[in-house]
Coordinates of C-alpha atoms and ligand atoms in Angstrom, one line a residue:
X180 CA 125.4 18.7 37.4
X181 CA 127.9 16.2 38.7
X182 CA 127.8 17.5 42.2
X183 CA 123.9 17.4 42.5
X184 CA 124.0 13.9 40.6
X185 CA 126.7 12.6 43.3
X186 CA 124.5 14.0 46.1
X187 CA 121.5 12.2 44.6
X188 CA 123.1 8.9 44.2
X189 CA 125.0 9.1 47.4
X190 CA 121.6 9.6 49.4
X191 CA 119.9 6.9 47.2
X192 CA 122.7 4.4 48.2
X193 CA 122.4 5.5 51.9
X194 CA 119.1 4.7 51.7
X195 CA 119.0 1.5 49.6
X196 CA 122.2 -0.4 49.9
X197 CA 122.2 -3.3 52.2
X198 CA 124.9 -6.1 51.9
X199 CA 122.6 -8.7 53.2
X200 CA 120.2 -8.5 50.5
X201 CA 120.5 -11.2 47.8
X202 CA 122.2 -10.2 44.5
X203 CA 118.9 -10.5 42.8
X204 CA 117.0 -8.2 45.4
X205 CA 119.8 -5.6 45.0
X206 CA 119.7 -5.6 41.4
X207 CA 115.9 -5.1 41.4
X208 CA 116.5 -2.0 43.6
X209 CA 119.2 -0.7 41.2
X210 CA 116.9 -1.3 38.3
X211 CA 113.9 0.4 39.8
X212 CA 115.9 3.3 41.0
X213 CA 117.1 3.8 37.6
X214 CA 120.7 3.6 38.4
X215 CA 121.9 0.2 37.0
X216 CA 122.3 1.7 33.3
X217 CA 122.1 5.3 33.7
X218 CA 123.2 6.1 30.2
X219 CA 120.1 4.4 28.7
X220 CA 116.7 6.6 28.1
X221 CA 114.5 7.1 30.9
X222 CA 111.6 4.8 29.6
X223 CA 114.1 2.1 29.6
X224 CA 115.4 1.9 33.2
X225 CA 118.0 4.7 32.4
X226 CA 118.4 8.4 33.0
X227 CA 119.8 9.4 29.7
X228 CA 123.1 10.5 31.3
X229 CA 126.4 11.2 29.4
X230 CA 129.1 8.4 29.9
X231 CA 131.0 10.7 32.1
X232 CA 128.1 11.4 34.4
X233 CA 127.4 7.5 34.5
X234 CA 131.2 7.3 35.6
X235 CA 130.2 9.5 38.6
X236 CA 127.4 7.1 39.5
X237 CA 129.8 4.2 39.1
X238 CA 132.3 6.1 41.5
X239 CA 129.6 6.4 44.0
X240 CA 128.7 2.9 44.0
X241 CA 132.3 2.0 44.5
X242 CA 132.8 4.4 47.2
X243 CA 129.9 3.3 49.2
X244 CA 131.3 -0.3 49.2
X245 CA 128.0 -1.5 47.4
X246 CA 127.7 -4.1 44.5
X247 CA 127.9 -2.8 41.0
X248 CA 125.3 -3.3 38.6
X249 CA 124.9 -6.7 36.4
X250 CA 127.8 -7.0 33.7
X251 CA 127.9 -9.1 30.5
X252 CA 126.7 -8.8 27.2
X253 CA 122.9 -8.4 28.2
X254 CA 123.6 -4.9 29.5
X255 CA 126.7 -4.1 27.1
X256 CA 125.1 -5.2 23.9
X257 CA 121.6 -6.9 23.9
X258 CA 120.0 -3.8 25.7
X259 CA 121.3 -1.1 23.7
X260 CA 120.4 -3.1 20.3
X261 CA 116.7 -3.6 21.6
X262 CA 116.4 -0.1 22.9
X263 CA 117.4 1.0 19.2
X264 CA 115.5 -1.5 17.3
X265 CA 112.9 -3.4 19.5
X266 CA 108.9 -2.8 19.4
X267 CA 107.5 -1.6 22.5
X268 CA 106.3 -5.1 23.3
X269 CA 109.9 -6.5 23.0
X270 CA 111.2 -3.7 25.1
X271 CA 108.7 -4.4 27.9
X272 CA 109.7 -8.2 27.6
X273 CA 113.6 -8.2 27.4
X274 CA 114.8 -5.0 29.1
X275 CA 113.8 -5.5 32.6
X276 CA 115.5 -9.1 33.1
X277 CA 118.7 -7.6 31.5
X278 CA 118.8 -4.5 33.8
X279 CA 118.0 -6.6 36.9
X280 CA 120.6 -9.3 35.9
X281 CA 117.8 -12.1 35.8
X282 CA 118.7 -13.1 32.2
X283 CA 122.3 -13.4 30.7
X284 CA 122.9 -13.0 27.2
X285 CA 125.4 -14.2 24.6
X286 CA 126.2 -13.0 21.1
X287 CA 125.6 -15.8 18.4
X288 CA 127.2 -13.6 15.4
X289 CA 130.6 -15.3 14.5
X290 CA 130.8 -18.5 12.6
X291 CA 133.6 -20.8 11.5
X292 CA 133.7 -19.3 8.1
X293 CA 132.3 -15.7 8.9
X294 CA 134.1 -13.6 11.4
X295 CA 135.5 -10.5 9.7
X296 CA 133.0 -11.4 6.8
X297 CA 130.2 -11.4 9.0
X298 CA 127.5 -10.9 6.3
X299 CA 128.7 -14.3 4.8
X300 CA 127.0 -16.2 7.7
X301 CA 125.4 -19.4 6.8
X302 CA 123.5 -20.1 10.0
X303 CA 119.8 -20.5 8.6
X304 CA 116.3 -19.5 9.8
X305 CA 113.3 -21.2 8.1
X306 CA 110.0 -19.8 8.8
X307 CA 107.3 -22.5 10.5
X308 CA 103.9 -20.7 11.0
X309 CA 104.6 -18.1 13.8
X310 CA 108.1 -19.7 14.6
X311 CA 111.4 -20.0 12.8
X312 CA 113.6 -23.2 12.9
X313 CA 117.2 -22.6 13.1
X314 CA 120.2 -24.8 12.0
X315 CA 123.8 -23.8 12.0
X316 CA 127.1 -23.4 13.9
X317 CA 128.3 -20.5 15.8
X318 CA 131.9 -20.1 17.4
X319 CA 133.7 -17.7 19.7
X320 CA 130.4 -17.4 21.7
X321 CA 131.6 -15.6 24.8
X322 CA 129.4 -16.7 27.8
X323 CA 127.5 -19.1 25.9
X324 CA 127.7 -21.5 28.8
X325 CA 125.9 -19.2 31.3
X326 CA 123.5 -17.4 28.8
X327 CA 119.6 -17.5 29.0
X328 CA 119.2 -15.8 25.6
X329 CA 121.4 -15.2 22.6
X330 CA 121.4 -12.3 20.1
X331 CA 121.2 -14.7 16.9
X332 CA 121.9 -13.4 13.4
X333 CA 120.9 -15.8 11.0
X334 CA 120.2 -16.1 7.2
X335 CA 116.2 -15.7 6.8
X336 CA 116.3 -15.4 3.0
X337 CA 119.0 -17.1 0.7
X338 CA 117.5 -15.4 -2.4
X339 CA 118.4 -11.9 -1.2
X340 CA 122.2 -10.7 -1.7
X341 CA 124.4 -11.5 1.6
X342 CA 123.9 -8.3 3.4
X343 CA 120.1 -8.3 2.9
X344 CA 118.7 -11.7 3.8
X345 CA 119.7 -11.6 7.8
X346 CA 117.5 -11.4 10.6
X347 CA 118.4 -10.7 14.3
X348 CA 116.6 -12.9 16.7
X349 CA 116.5 -13.1 20.7
X350 CA 116.7 -16.9 21.0
X351 CA 116.1 -19.0 24.1
X352 CA 119.5 -20.8 24.9
X353 CA 117.7 -23.3 27.1
X354 CA 116.1 -25.6 24.5
X355 CA 116.6 -29.0 22.8
X356 CA 119.1 -28.8 19.9
X357 CA 121.1 -26.0 21.5
X358 CA 124.6 -27.6 21.9
X359 CA 126.8 -25.4 23.6
X360 CA 130.6 -26.7 24.0
X361 CA 133.2 -24.4 25.9
X362 CA 136.6 -23.7 24.0
X363 CA 139.6 -23.3 26.3
X364 CA 141.9 -20.4 25.7
X365 CA 145.5 -19.9 26.4
X366 CA 144.6 -18.2 29.6
X367 CA 143.5 -21.4 30.8
X368 CA 140.0 -20.2 31.0
X369 CA 137.1 -21.1 28.9
X370 CA 135.7 -17.6 28.1
X371 CA 134.0 -18.6 24.8
X372 CA 132.3 -21.6 23.1
X373 CA 131.2 -23.3 20.1
X374 CA 127.4 -23.6 19.7
X375 CA 125.6 -26.0 17.6
X376 CA 121.9 -25.2 16.7
X377 CA 119.9 -28.3 15.6
X378 CA 116.3 -27.5 14.8
X379 CA 116.2 -24.9 17.4
X380 CA 113.0 -22.7 17.4
X381 CA 112.5 -19.0 18.1
X382 CA 109.4 -17.2 17.8
X383 CA 108.4 -14.7 15.2
X384 CA 107.7 -12.2 18.1
X385 CA 111.5 -12.6 18.9
X386 CA 112.7 -11.2 15.7
X387 CA 114.2 -7.9 16.4
X388 CA 114.2 -4.7 14.0
X389 CA 112.1 -6.5 11.1
X390 CA 112.5 -9.3 8.8
X391 CA 115.8 -9.4 6.7
X392 CA 116.9 -6.1 8.6
X393 CA 119.5 -8.1 10.6
X394 CA 122.5 -6.4 9.0
X395 CA 121.4 -3.1 10.3
X396 CA 120.5 -4.4 13.7
X397 CA 123.6 -6.3 14.1
X398 CA 125.7 -3.2 13.1
X399 CA 124.2 -1.3 16.0
X400 CA 125.2 -4.1 18.4
X401 CA 128.8 -4.1 16.6
X402 CA 129.2 -0.3 17.0
X403 CA 128.0 -0.3 20.7
X404 CA 130.5 -3.2 21.2
X405 CA 133.4 -1.4 19.8
X406 CA 132.7 1.9 21.6
X407 CA 132.2 0.1 24.9
X408 CA 135.5 -1.9 24.2
X409 CA 137.1 1.3 23.2
X410 CA 136.0 2.9 26.6
X411 CA 137.8 0.1 28.4
X412 CA 134.9 -2.5 28.5
X413 CA 133.0 -1.2 31.5
X414 CA 133.2 0.7 34.7
X415 CA 135.1 -0.7 37.7
X416 CA 131.8 -0.7 39.6
X417 CA 130.6 -3.4 37.3
X418 CA 129.6 -6.3 39.2
X419 CA 131.6 -9.1 40.1
X420 CA 128.5 -11.4 40.7
X421 CA 127.4 -13.1 37.4
X422 CA 124.1 -12.3 35.7
X423 CA 121.7 -14.8 34.6
X424 CA 119.9 -17.9 36.0
X425 CA 122.9 -20.4 35.2
X426 CA 125.7 -18.9 37.1
X427 CA 124.0 -19.1 40.5
X428 CA 124.7 -16.1 41.9
X429 CA 121.4 -14.5 42.1
X430 CA 120.3 -16.0 45.4
X431 CA 123.5 -15.2 47.1
X432 CA 124.4 -12.4 49.4
X433 CA 125.2 -9.2 47.6
X434 CA 127.8 -8.1 50.1
X435 CA 130.0 -11.1 49.6
X436 CA 130.6 -10.0 45.9
X437 CA 132.0 -6.5 46.9
X438 CA 135.8 -6.6 46.4
X439 CA 136.5 -3.1 45.2
X440 CA 137.8 -2.8 41.5
X441 CA 137.4 -5.5 39.2
X442 CA 140.1 -8.1 38.9
X443 CA 141.0 -11.0 36.8
X444 CA 140.7 -10.5 33.0
X445 CA 138.4 -7.5 33.3
X446 CA 141.2 -5.9 35.9
X447 CA 144.0 -6.0 33.1
X448 CA 142.5 -4.8 29.9
X449 CA 142.0 -1.2 28.8
X450 CA 142.5 1.4 31.8
X451 CA 143.3 -1.6 34.1
X452 CA 146.3 -2.5 31.9
X453 CA 147.7 0.9 32.1
X454 CA 147.2 1.0 35.9
X455 CA 148.9 -2.5 36.3
X456 CA 152.0 -1.1 34.2
X457 CA 152.3 2.0 36.3
X458 CA 152.2 -0.2 39.6
X459 CA 154.9 -2.4 38.2
X460 CA 157.1 0.7 37.4
X461 CA 156.6 2.3 40.8
X462 CA 157.7 -1.1 42.2
X463 CA 160.8 -1.1 40.4
X464 CA 161.6 2.5 40.9
X465 CA 164.2 4.1 40.2
X466 CA 163.8 2.7 36.5
X467 CA 167.2 3.2 35.0
X468 CA 166.5 1.5 31.7
X469 CA 166.0 4.4 29.2
X470 CA 164.1 2.2 26.6
X471 CA 161.7 1.0 29.0
X472 CA 160.9 4.6 30.4
X473 CA 160.4 6.1 26.8
X474 CA 158.0 3.1 26.3
X475 CA 156.1 3.9 29.3
X476 CA 155.7 7.7 28.4
X477 CA 154.6 6.4 24.9
X478 CA 151.8 4.3 26.8
X479 CA 150.8 7.6 28.8
X480 CA 150.7 9.5 25.5
X481 CA 148.6 7.0 23.8
X482 CA 146.1 6.7 26.9
X483 CA 145.9 10.4 26.9
X484 CA 145.3 10.6 23.2
X485 CA 142.3 8.0 23.6
X486 CA 141.1 10.3 26.5
X487 CA 141.2 13.5 24.4
X488 CA 139.5 11.8 21.5
X489 CA 136.7 10.6 23.9
X490 CA 136.3 14.1 25.1
X491 CA 136.3 15.8 21.9
X492 CA 133.7 13.2 20.6
X493 CA 131.5 14.1 23.6
X494 CA 132.0 17.8 23.2
X495 CA 131.1 17.4 19.5
X496 CA 127.9 15.4 20.4
X497 CA 126.8 18.2 23.1
X498 CA 127.4 20.8 20.4
X499 CA 125.4 18.9 17.9
X500 CA 128.4 18.7 15.4
X501 CA 128.4 15.8 13.2
X502 CA 131.0 13.4 13.9
X503 CA 132.6 11.0 11.3
X504 CA 130.5 7.9 12.5
X505 CA 134.1 6.0 13.0
X506 CA 134.9 7.3 16.4
X507 CA 133.9 3.8 18.0
X508 CA 136.4 2.1 15.5
X509 CA 139.0 4.6 16.4
X510 CA 138.5 3.9 20.0
X511 CA 138.6 0.2 19.8
X512 CA 141.8 0.2 17.6
X513 CA 143.3 2.5 19.9
X514 CA 142.3 0.3 23.0
X515 CA 143.8 -2.7 21.4
X516 CA 147.2 -0.9 20.8
X517 CA 147.3 0.4 24.3
X518 CA 146.6 -3.2 25.6
X519 CA 149.4 -4.6 23.6
X520 CA 152.0 -2.1 24.5
X521 CA 150.9 -2.7 28.2
X522 CA 151.3 -6.4 27.9
X523 CA 154.7 -6.2 26.5
X524 CA 155.6 -3.6 29.1
X525 CA 154.2 -5.6 31.9
X526 CA 156.3 -8.6 31.0
X527 CA 159.5 -6.4 30.7
X528 CA 158.8 -4.6 34.0
X529 CA 158.2 -8.1 36.0
X530 CA 161.2 -9.6 34.5
X531 CA 161.5 -13.3 35.1
X532 CA 158.6 -13.3 37.4
X533 CA 156.4 -12.5 34.5
X534 CA 156.7 -16.1 33.5
X535 CA 155.0 -17.2 36.6
X536 CA 151.2 -17.9 36.8
X537 CA 149.1 -16.9 39.8
X538 CA 145.4 -16.9 40.3
X539 CA 144.8 -13.2 38.6
X540 CA 141.5 -12.9 40.7
X541 CA 143.6 -12.7 43.5
X542 CA 146.5 -10.8 42.2
X543 CA 146.3 -9.5 38.6
X544 CA 150.0 -9.9 37.1
X545 CA 151.6 -9.3 33.9
X546 CA 151.1 -13.0 32.7
X547 CA 147.2 -12.7 32.7
X548 CA 147.6 -9.5 30.6
X549 CA 150.1 -10.9 28.1
X550 CA 148.0 -14.1 27.6
X551 CA 144.8 -12.2 27.1
X552 CA 146.2 -9.2 25.1
X553 CA 146.0 -10.7 21.6
X554 CA 142.1 -11.1 22.1
X555 CA 141.6 -7.4 22.2
X556 CA 142.9 -7.2 18.7
X557 CA 140.5 -9.8 17.5
X558 CA 137.2 -9.5 19.2
X559 CA 134.6 -7.0 18.2
X560 CA 136.1 -7.0 14.9
X561 CA 140.0 -7.2 14.2
X562 CA 142.5 -4.1 13.9
X563 CA 142.5 -4.7 10.1
X564 CA 138.6 -4.6 10.0
X565 CA 138.7 -1.3 12.0
X566 CA 141.4 0.2 9.6
X567 CA 139.3 -0.8 6.7
X568 CA 136.4 1.1 8.2
X569 CA 138.3 4.1 9.0
X570 CA 139.9 4.1 5.6
X571 CA 136.7 4.0 3.7
X572 CA 134.3 6.4 5.9
X573 CA 136.8 8.6 7.3
X574 CA 139.8 9.0 4.8
X575 CA 137.7 8.5 1.8
X576 CA 139.9 5.6 0.4
X577 CA 138.3 3.3 -2.3
X578 CA 136.3 0.6 -1.0
X579 CA 137.5 -3.1 -1.1
X580 CA 136.4 -4.7 -4.3
X581 CA 133.1 -6.5 -3.5
X582 CA 132.0 -8.7 -6.0
X583 CA 129.5 -10.6 -4.1
X584 CA 127.4 -7.6 -2.9
X585 CA 124.4 -7.8 -5.3
X586 CA 124.4 -11.5 -5.9
X587 CA 121.7 -13.5 -4.2
X588 CA 123.3 -15.5 -1.5
X589 CA 122.3 -18.9 -2.8
X590 CA 124.5 -18.2 -6.1
X591 CA 127.5 -17.4 -4.2
X592 CA 130.5 -19.8 -4.9
X593 CA 131.7 -21.3 -1.8
X594 CA 132.6 -24.8 -0.5
X595 CA 129.5 -25.3 1.4
X596 CA 125.9 -26.0 0.3
X597 CA 123.8 -22.5 0.5
X598 CA 120.2 -24.0 0.6
Ligands
LIG49 C1 138.1 -13.3 23.2 C2 137.0 -13.4 22.0 C3 135.8 -13.2 22.2 C4 134.9 -13.2 21.3 N1 133.7 -13.2 21.7 C5 132.6 -13.4 20.6 C6 131.3 -13.5 20.8 O1 130.9 -13.4 21.9 N2 130.4 -13.6 19.8 C7 130.6 -13.6 18.6 O2 129.9 -13.8 17.5 N3 132.1 -13.6 18.0 C8 133.0 -13.3 19.2 N4 134.3 -13.4 18.8 C9 134.8 -13.6 17.5 C10 135.4 -12.3 16.7 O3 134.3 -11.3 16.5 C11 136.1 -12.8 15.5 O4 137.1 -13.5 15.9 C12 136.4 -11.7 14.6 O5 135.5 -11.1 14.1 C13 137.5 -12.2 13.5 O6 136.8 -13.4 12.7 P1 137.7 -14.6 12.6 O7 138.2 -15.3 13.8 O8 136.8 -15.7 11.8 O9 139.0 -14.1 11.6 P2 139.0 -14.0 10.1 O10 137.8 -13.1 9.8 O11 139.2 -15.3 9.4 O12 140.3 -13.1 10.0 C14 141.8 -13.5 9.9 C15 142.7 -12.6 9.7 O13 142.5 -12.0 8.4 C16 142.3 -10.6 8.6 N5 141.1 -10.2 7.5 C17 140.1 -10.7 7.4 N6 139.3 -9.8 6.4 C18 140.2 -8.8 6.2 C19 140.0 -7.7 5.2 N7 138.8 -7.5 4.5 N8 141.0 -6.9 5.2 C20 142.2 -7.1 6.0 N9 142.4 -8.2 6.8 C21 141.3 -8.9 6.8 C22 141.8 -10.3 10.0 O14 142.2 -9.1 10.4 C23 142.5 -11.4 10.8 O15 143.9 -11.0 11.0 C24 135.3 -13.4 19.8 C25 136.7 -13.4 19.5 C26 137.6 -13.2 20.7 C27 139.0 -13.3 20.2

């Protein structure tokens, strides 16, 4: 399969890639050729390929010196969620602008009092004719400042128990009452934001997966997120141009964004972290510190175990064998441990120079990895939350006590007004 696939994508790239196209024109070609998201179904701009075969496509794009498909949360999270739960009309409306990068998305899930306990979210949606009026606050919203649409989880019925009265909406980020305020992280950048929604409006047609079914829909988003983060957060061919109408890259020349493998934060998490550590180790060869050498081997072992776990899951799926369902949680947990050890090793290998800060887009170094690494144990659900899920679903340990599971949300005892 891979050889024929490689021949097909190589021939297509030779006929279609042109660095003088605009980013928008090139992404349109990738979308129409069904090469932007080859793992998606054929009726959703994909080819139904496995992740491994999609890697072959990504390798070919990189080797051809072409710009990769749009990255961001539209392709990573919103698209797969809509493919799984959207109506035909919603798929027709949302998927194309996601796949060709015309619209960027953000994930409006976490709130100041609802991160690990996401089902405790309080942002409220109240029906008004064929629209919903939304009020509340979200936080840690990655890419909110450049998003055209948001995946919004909001409470649509306070009389139902906390997991049952939530709906998942696709909300327009460009409207009065949508106040997006960037939050600066210790990397110096502002990856995420706090978002205040005051009387924002979203059409009933933009409710995805059915009224009060948002917990199930949101869990699809989260499982896709964990499995994607566990796999390293995307392929190196993922584009350096930014999707969406706000970033301003769509009208620029596609060839100007081609710089080989991704750099910056994207270049130092997951597989990128391991590569950085190995490069630093080679730069310092011969390495005489026995403890450092042992830790490097430990990192290699952890990466190999993660790779084998992926292969085992893939083989089980191909053979129709039922999996535990917690593979994305295990992959995500393993990626966060790999990233933390890589950060420790990166600093140790670089020595005093690891304290220095340079532009990571020009030259990813250990400081970037060390400053960003803690985030990997938090986003997409913390390590502790992954362990809870693995403990309950895989090991059959008793569930955490949940006294609020069957109580109407309005009656829950918390410090904030619920209705
Ligand atoms: C870089 C980054 C990007 C993010 N991007 C987004 C985004 O785009 N959209 C979005 O909606 N959210 C985003 N998040 C938010 C992220 O999902 C939450 O931070 C995460 O779910 C944890 O929630 P919290 O911060 O409220 O911590 P809390 O839930 O308050 O947790 C605090 C601590 O308590 C522990 N804890 C909590 N509950 C349990 C339990 N039951 N058992 C054991 N330990 C527990 C946690 O593990 C943690 O150590 C992002 C976070 C980061 C760091």
